């Protein structure tokens, strides 16, 4: 049966006397560090260079080099980009590991695909927020909290779960409920969302936009109707709060009828098979190897994709609409 941990399952006293270091002060590391500090955790930040160090210090944190942080810590939280983490781990973390330490990841990727293989004498845990960086702080301040996944891959000390749940509580990760899953499941679900659901959604929105433009609708009106008004994201917030079917039921009757009566029309898309193939690539490690190769190759395929998209009229019209609406535009995309 699926286990969901909440605040009452984490005991902050477990962290008494423990020195915690958090390596990397980026979009996820910073808000989690602020939550840990506000919970009274004895925290040091491990950074590589001045800008991050200054930012951490201006937040009132103690910031030292990665090696110094690791040497003096009982718990090491890795908040580095997944692509650089294996090398930093190999050169600056693993040589200094000792029995009794706990490694905490916020993404299971490097453990699942064996880019990092910790020694058997440390504990290995996972606290994976299902929220983007800024929301970590905002939802804690608003009292809503954020959902997360938690796991233990290695329990050398016999205390790993206690430490994971105490840290998760201190990060605010238990407030809205933390679901226990395996490292493999976290990696695969995360990649599946990125590689099956997001591209399908992208395709639906671009197909709709292109069709409306071809039929002569003003681009500003088409993009606004489809997603720039925020109505669509509001609908998704309602889905998060009430579920898919209940959200449908809350729409005006005509909208409900229109959506339900046309639902089957779109069931012929070979979505399920395409999603299955995508999941197989993720599960078989084909994707992880493919991305490692492209990353090592200077991200050639990724950059080619953006180069090909840049010339499309659709994105020019989208940018013009963003400007018209007074939104921030990003020239690089
Ligand atoms: N962002 C999210 O919303 C989110 C959500 C869930 C899980 N995660 C997971 O959280 C982890 C961190 O992701 P992130 O998005 O926070 O990354 P990020 O914003 O790119 O932050 C990276 C941090 O790592 C530091 N860094 C980069 N290369 C380094 C190196 N070679 N040596 C030492 N420090 C280095 C950067 O320091 P500098 O300032 O010096 O560049 C920066 O402080 C990843 O495992 C990711 O999968 C992220």
Coordinates of C-alpha atoms and ligand atoms in Angstrom, one line a residue, residues 23-29 46-49 51-52 66 78-82 84-85 88 92 106-107 128-134 190, ligand 1:
X23 CA 25.9 21.7 -2.0
X24 CA 24.7 24.1 -4.7
X25 CA 22.7 27.3 -4.0
X26 CA 20.6 27.4 -7.2
X27 CA 16.9 27.5 -8.0
X28 CA 16.0 24.6 -5.8
X29 CA 18.9 24.7 -3.3
X46 CA 28.9 24.3 -0.1
X47 CA 29.6 26.5 -3.2
X48 CA 32.2 26.6 -6.0
X49 CA 32.4 30.4 -6.6
X51 CA 28.3 34.8 -6.9
X52 CA 26.6 31.9 -5.1
X66 CA 32.3 21.9 -1.4
X78 CA 23.2 17.5 -3.3
X79 CA 21.5 20.4 -5.1
X80 CA 23.6 20.5 -8.2
X81 CA 22.4 20.2 -11.8
X82 CA 22.0 16.5 -12.6
X84 CA 27.4 18.1 -13.4
X85 CA 26.7 16.2 -10.2
X88 CA 31.6 17.0 -8.6
X92 CA 35.1 16.6 -4.4
X106 CA 16.4 15.8 -4.7
X107 CA 16.3 13.9 -8.0
X128 CA 12.1 15.1 -4.3
X129 CA 9.9 18.2 -4.3
X130 CA 7.1 18.2 -7.0
X131 CA 7.3 21.9 -7.3
X132 CA 9.5 24.4 -9.1
X133 CA 12.1 26.4 -7.0
X134 CA 10.2 29.6 -6.3
X190 CA 9.8 12.6 -13.8
Ligands
LIG1 N1 14.7 23.5 -10.1 C1 13.7 22.8 -9.7 O1 12.6 23.3 -9.7 C2 13.9 21.4 -9.3 C3 12.7 20.6 -8.9 C4 12.9 19.3 -8.4 C5 14.2 18.8 -8.4 N2 15.2 19.5 -8.8 C6 16.6 18.9 -8.7 O2 17.4 19.7 -7.8 C7 18.8 19.6 -8.2 C8 19.3 21.0 -8.4 O3 18.7 21.6 -9.5 P1 18.5 23.2 -9.7 O4 17.5 23.4 -10.7 O5 18.4 23.8 -8.3 O6 20.0 23.5 -10.3 P2 20.5 25.0 -10.6 O7 19.5 26.1 -10.4 O8 21.1 24.9 -12.0 O9 21.6 25.2 -9.5 C9 22.8 24.7 -9.6 C10 23.7 25.1 -8.4 O10 24.8 24.3 -8.6 C11 26.0 25.0 -8.6 N3 26.9 24.4 -9.5 C12 26.9 24.2 -10.8 N4 28.0 23.5 -11.3 C13 28.8 23.3 -10.2 C14 30.0 22.8 -10.0 N5 30.7 22.2 -11.0 N6 30.5 22.7 -8.8 C15 29.9 23.3 -7.7 N7 28.7 23.9 -7.8 C16 28.1 23.9 -9.1 C17 25.6 26.4 -9.1 O11 26.6 27.3 -8.7 P3 27.0 28.6 -9.4 O12 26.0 29.6 -8.9 O13 28.4 28.8 -9.0 O14 26.8 28.4 -10.9 C18 24.2 26.6 -8.5 O15 24.3 27.1 -7.2 C19 18.8 18.7 -9.4 O16 19.1 17.4 -9.0 C20 17.4 18.8 -10.0 O17 17.0 17.7 -10.7 C21 15.1 20.8 -9.3

